[in-house]
mmCIF file of C-alpha atoms in Angstrom:
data_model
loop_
_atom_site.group_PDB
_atom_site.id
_atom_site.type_symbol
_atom_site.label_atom_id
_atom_site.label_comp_id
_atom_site.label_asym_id
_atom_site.label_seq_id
_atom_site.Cartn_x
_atom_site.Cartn_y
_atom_site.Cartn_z
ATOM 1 C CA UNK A 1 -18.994 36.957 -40.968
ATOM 2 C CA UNK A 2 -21.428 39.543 -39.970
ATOM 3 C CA UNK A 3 -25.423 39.822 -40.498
ATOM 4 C CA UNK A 4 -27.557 42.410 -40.370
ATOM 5 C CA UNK A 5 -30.859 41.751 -38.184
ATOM 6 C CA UNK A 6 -32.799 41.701 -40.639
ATOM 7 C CA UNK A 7 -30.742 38.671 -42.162
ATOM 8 C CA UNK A 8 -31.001 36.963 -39.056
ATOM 9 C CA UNK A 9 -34.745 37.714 -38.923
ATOM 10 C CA UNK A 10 -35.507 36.065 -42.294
ATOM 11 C CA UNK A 11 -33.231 33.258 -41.243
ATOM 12 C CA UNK A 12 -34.950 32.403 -38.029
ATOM 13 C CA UNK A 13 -38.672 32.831 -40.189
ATOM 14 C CA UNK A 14 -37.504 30.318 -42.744
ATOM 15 C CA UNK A 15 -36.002 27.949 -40.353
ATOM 16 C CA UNK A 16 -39.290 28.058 -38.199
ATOM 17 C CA UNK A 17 -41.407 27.233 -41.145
ATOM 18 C CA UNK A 18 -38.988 24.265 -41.380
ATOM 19 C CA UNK A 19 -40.003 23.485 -38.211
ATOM 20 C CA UNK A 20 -43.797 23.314 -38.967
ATOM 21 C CA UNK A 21 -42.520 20.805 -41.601
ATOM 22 C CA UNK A 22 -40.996 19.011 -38.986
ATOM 23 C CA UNK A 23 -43.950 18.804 -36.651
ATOM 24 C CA UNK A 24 -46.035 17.950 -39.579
ATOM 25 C CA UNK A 25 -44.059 14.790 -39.630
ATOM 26 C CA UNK A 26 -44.423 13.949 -36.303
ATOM 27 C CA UNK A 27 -48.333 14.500 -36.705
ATOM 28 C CA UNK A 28 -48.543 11.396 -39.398
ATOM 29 C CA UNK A 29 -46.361 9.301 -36.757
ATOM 30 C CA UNK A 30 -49.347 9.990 -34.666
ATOM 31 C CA UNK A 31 -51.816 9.393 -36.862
ATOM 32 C CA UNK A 32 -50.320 6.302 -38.091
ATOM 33 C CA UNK A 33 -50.691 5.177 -34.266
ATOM 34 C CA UNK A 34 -53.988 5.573 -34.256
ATOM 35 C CA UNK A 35 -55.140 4.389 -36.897
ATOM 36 C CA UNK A 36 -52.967 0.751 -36.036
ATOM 37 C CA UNK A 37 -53.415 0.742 -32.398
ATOM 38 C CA UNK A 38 -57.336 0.141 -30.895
ATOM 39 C CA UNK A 39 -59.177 3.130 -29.386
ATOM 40 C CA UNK A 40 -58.879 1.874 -25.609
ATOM 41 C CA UNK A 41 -54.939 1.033 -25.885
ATOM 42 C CA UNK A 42 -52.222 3.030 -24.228
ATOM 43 C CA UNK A 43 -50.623 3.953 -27.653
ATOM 44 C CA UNK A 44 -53.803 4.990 -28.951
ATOM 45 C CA UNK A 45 -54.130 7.208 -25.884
ATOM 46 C CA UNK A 46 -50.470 8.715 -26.540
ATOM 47 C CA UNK A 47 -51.220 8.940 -29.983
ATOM 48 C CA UNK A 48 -54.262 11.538 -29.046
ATOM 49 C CA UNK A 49 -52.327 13.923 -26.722
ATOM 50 C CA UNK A 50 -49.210 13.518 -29.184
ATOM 51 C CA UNK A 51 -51.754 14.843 -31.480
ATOM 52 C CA UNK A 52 -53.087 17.486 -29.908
ATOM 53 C CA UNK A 53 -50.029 18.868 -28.666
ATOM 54 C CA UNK A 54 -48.278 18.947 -32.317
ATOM 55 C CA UNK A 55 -51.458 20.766 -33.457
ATOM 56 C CA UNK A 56 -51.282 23.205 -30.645
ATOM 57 C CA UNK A 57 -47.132 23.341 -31.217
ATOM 58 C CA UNK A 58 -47.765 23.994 -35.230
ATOM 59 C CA UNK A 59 -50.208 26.636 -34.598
ATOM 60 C CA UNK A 60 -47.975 28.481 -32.404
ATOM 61 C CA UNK A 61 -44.989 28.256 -34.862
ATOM 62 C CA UNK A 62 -47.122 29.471 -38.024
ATOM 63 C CA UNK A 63 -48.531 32.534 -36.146
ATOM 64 C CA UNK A 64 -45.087 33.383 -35.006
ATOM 65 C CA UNK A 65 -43.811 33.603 -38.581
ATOM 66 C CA UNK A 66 -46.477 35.107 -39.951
ATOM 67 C CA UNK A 67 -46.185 37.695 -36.983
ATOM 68 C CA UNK A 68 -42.541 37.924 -38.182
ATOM 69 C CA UNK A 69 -42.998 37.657 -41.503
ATOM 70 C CA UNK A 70 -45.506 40.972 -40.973
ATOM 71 C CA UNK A 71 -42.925 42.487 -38.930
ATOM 72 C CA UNK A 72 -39.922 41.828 -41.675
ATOM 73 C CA UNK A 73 -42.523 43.761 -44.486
ATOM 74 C CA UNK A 74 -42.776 46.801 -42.380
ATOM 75 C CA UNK A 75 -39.418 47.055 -41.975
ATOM 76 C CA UNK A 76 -38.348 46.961 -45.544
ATOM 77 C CA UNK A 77 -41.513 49.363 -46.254
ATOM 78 C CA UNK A 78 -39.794 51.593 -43.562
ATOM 79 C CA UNK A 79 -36.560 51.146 -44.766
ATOM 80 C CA UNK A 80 -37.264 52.005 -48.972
ATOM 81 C CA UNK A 81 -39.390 55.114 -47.242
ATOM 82 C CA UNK A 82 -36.849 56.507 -44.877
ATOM 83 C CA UNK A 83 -35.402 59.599 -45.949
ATOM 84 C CA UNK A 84 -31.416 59.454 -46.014
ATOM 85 C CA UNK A 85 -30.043 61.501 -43.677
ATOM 86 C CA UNK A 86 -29.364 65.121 -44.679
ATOM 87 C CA UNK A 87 -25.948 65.593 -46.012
ATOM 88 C CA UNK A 88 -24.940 68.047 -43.133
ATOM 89 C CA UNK A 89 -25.144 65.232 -40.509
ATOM 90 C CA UNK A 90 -23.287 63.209 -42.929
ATOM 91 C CA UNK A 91 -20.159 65.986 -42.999
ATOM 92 C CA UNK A 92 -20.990 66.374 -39.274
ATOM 93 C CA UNK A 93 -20.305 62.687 -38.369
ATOM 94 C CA UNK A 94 -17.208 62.131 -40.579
ATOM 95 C CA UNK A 95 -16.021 65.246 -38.356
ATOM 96 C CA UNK A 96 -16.737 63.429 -35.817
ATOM 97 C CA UNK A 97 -14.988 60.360 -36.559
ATOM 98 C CA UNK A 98 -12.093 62.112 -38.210
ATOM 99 C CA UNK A 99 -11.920 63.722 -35.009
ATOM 100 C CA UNK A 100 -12.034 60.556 -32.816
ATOM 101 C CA UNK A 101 -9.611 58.696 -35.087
ATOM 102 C CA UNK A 102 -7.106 61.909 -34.208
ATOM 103 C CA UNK A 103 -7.357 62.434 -30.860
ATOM 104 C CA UNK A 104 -6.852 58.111 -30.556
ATOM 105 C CA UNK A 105 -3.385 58.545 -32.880
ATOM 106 C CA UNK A 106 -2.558 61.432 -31.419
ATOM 107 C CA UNK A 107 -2.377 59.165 -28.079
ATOM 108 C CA UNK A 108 -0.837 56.249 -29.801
ATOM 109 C CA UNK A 109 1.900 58.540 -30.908
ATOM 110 C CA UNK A 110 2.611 59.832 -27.344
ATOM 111 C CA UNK A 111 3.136 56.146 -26.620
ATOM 112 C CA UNK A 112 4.971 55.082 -29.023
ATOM 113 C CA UNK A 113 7.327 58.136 -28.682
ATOM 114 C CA UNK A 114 7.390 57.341 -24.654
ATOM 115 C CA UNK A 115 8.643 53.529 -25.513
ATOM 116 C CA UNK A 116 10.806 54.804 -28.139
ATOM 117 C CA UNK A 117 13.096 56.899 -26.330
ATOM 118 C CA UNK A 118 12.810 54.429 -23.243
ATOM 119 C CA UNK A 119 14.327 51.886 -25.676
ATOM 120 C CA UNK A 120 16.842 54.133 -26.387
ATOM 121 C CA UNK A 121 17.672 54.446 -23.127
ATOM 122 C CA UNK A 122 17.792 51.036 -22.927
ATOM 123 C CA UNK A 123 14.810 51.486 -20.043
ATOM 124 C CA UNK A 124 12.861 48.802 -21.080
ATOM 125 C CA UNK A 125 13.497 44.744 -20.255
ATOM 126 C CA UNK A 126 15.444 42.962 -23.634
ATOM 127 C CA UNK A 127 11.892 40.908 -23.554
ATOM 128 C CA UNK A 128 9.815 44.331 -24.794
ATOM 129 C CA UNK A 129 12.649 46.185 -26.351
ATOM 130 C CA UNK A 130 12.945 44.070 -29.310
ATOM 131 C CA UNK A 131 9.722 45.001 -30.981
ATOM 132 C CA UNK A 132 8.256 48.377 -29.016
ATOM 133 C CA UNK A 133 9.430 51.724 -30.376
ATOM 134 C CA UNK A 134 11.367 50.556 -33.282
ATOM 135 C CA UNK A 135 11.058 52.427 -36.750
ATOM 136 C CA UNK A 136 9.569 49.004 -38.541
ATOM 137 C CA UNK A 137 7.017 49.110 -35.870
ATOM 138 C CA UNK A 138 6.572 53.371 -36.621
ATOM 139 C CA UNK A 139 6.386 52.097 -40.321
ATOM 140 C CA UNK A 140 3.873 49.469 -40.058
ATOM 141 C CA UNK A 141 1.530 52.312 -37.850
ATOM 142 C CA UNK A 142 1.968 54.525 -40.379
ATOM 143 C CA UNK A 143 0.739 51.821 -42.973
ATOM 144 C CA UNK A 144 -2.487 51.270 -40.680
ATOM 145 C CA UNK A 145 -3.360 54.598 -40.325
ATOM 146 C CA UNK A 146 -3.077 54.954 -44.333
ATOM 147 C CA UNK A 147 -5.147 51.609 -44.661
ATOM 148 C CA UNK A 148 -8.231 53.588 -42.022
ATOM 149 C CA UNK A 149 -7.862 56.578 -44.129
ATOM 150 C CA UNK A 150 -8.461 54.829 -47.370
ATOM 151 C CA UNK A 151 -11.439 52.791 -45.650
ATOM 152 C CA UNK A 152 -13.138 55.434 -44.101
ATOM 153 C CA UNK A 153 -12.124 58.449 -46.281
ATOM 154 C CA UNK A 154 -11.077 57.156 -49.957
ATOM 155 C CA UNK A 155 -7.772 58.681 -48.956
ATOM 156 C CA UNK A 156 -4.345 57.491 -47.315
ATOM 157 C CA UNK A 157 -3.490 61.290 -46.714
ATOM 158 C CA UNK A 158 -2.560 60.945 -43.484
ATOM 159 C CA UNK A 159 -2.686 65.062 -42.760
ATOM 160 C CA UNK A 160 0.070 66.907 -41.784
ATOM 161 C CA UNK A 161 3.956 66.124 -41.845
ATOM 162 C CA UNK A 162 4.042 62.483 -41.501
ATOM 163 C CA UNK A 163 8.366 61.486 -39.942
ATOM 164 C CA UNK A 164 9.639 58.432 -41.981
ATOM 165 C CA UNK A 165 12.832 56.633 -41.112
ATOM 166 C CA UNK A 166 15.349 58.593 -43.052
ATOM 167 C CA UNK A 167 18.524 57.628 -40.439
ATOM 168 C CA UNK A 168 18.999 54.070 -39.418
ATOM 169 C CA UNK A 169 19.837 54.412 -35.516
#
């Protein structure tokens, strides 16, 4: 599972107002104290600086997420106000990618071609031969590269002459 920032964000504000709940509860343990143990008593004492430390803790806390909580509304107002990028960059980045995607088959081909004939050769240990270079594994690339296409492009045109198995070796 993945989450944007901002999820996390809204996750961590909510959870630290739970928190404030939290120390809220520990202030009426304290108060409890003193209001059952006398004024010049140890527990009474605790019960003071317990106190005064879950005030100073709560304060802290609530700023934070209304700091955050600030933070969060500027961001969406950003967000709804951001212009989308122009549709050149757009065209320019799937370029880019369909580039990049290209050049990385283009090297996975070289590969697989390099282990395929070394199989052939019967170059390769009986431990890798078994399942590098063989046509089910060329198949199953072949399916990837269609599944990326679709994904990315809302094709599984893979370009060009694509070589299926038409010969059982």
């Amino acid at each position: 599972m993945s989450r944007s920032y901002k999820e996390i964000a809204e996750t961590g504000v909510q959870e630290l107002y739970e928190v404030t709940s939290a120390l809220e509860s520990v202030r009426a343990i304290f108060t409890l104290m003193l209001e059952t143990f006398p004024e010049d008593s140890t527990p009474h004492a605790f019960a003071q600086l317990g106190t005064i430390e879950i005030t100073d803790w709560n304060t802290k806390v609530y700023q934070w997420c209304e700091c955050m909580e600030n933070e969060l509304d500027d961001a969406n107002a950003e967000a709804q106000n951001a212009a989308p990028l122009p549709h050149y960059l757009l065209d320019q980045r799937s370029n880019e990618v369909a580039e990049a995607i290209s050049a990385e088959r283009s090297h996975a081909t070289r590969w697989w071609t390099h282990l395929y004939e070394m199989r052939r050769r019967k170059e390769l240990p009986d431990w890798m031969a078994a399942g590098v270079g063989t046509h089910d594994e060329h198949d199953l690339m072949l399916e990837s590269r269609k599944a990326v296409n679709q994904a990315l492009f809302g094709s599984d045109d893979l370009g060009g002459a694509q070589e299926y198995r038409e010969v059982a070796l």
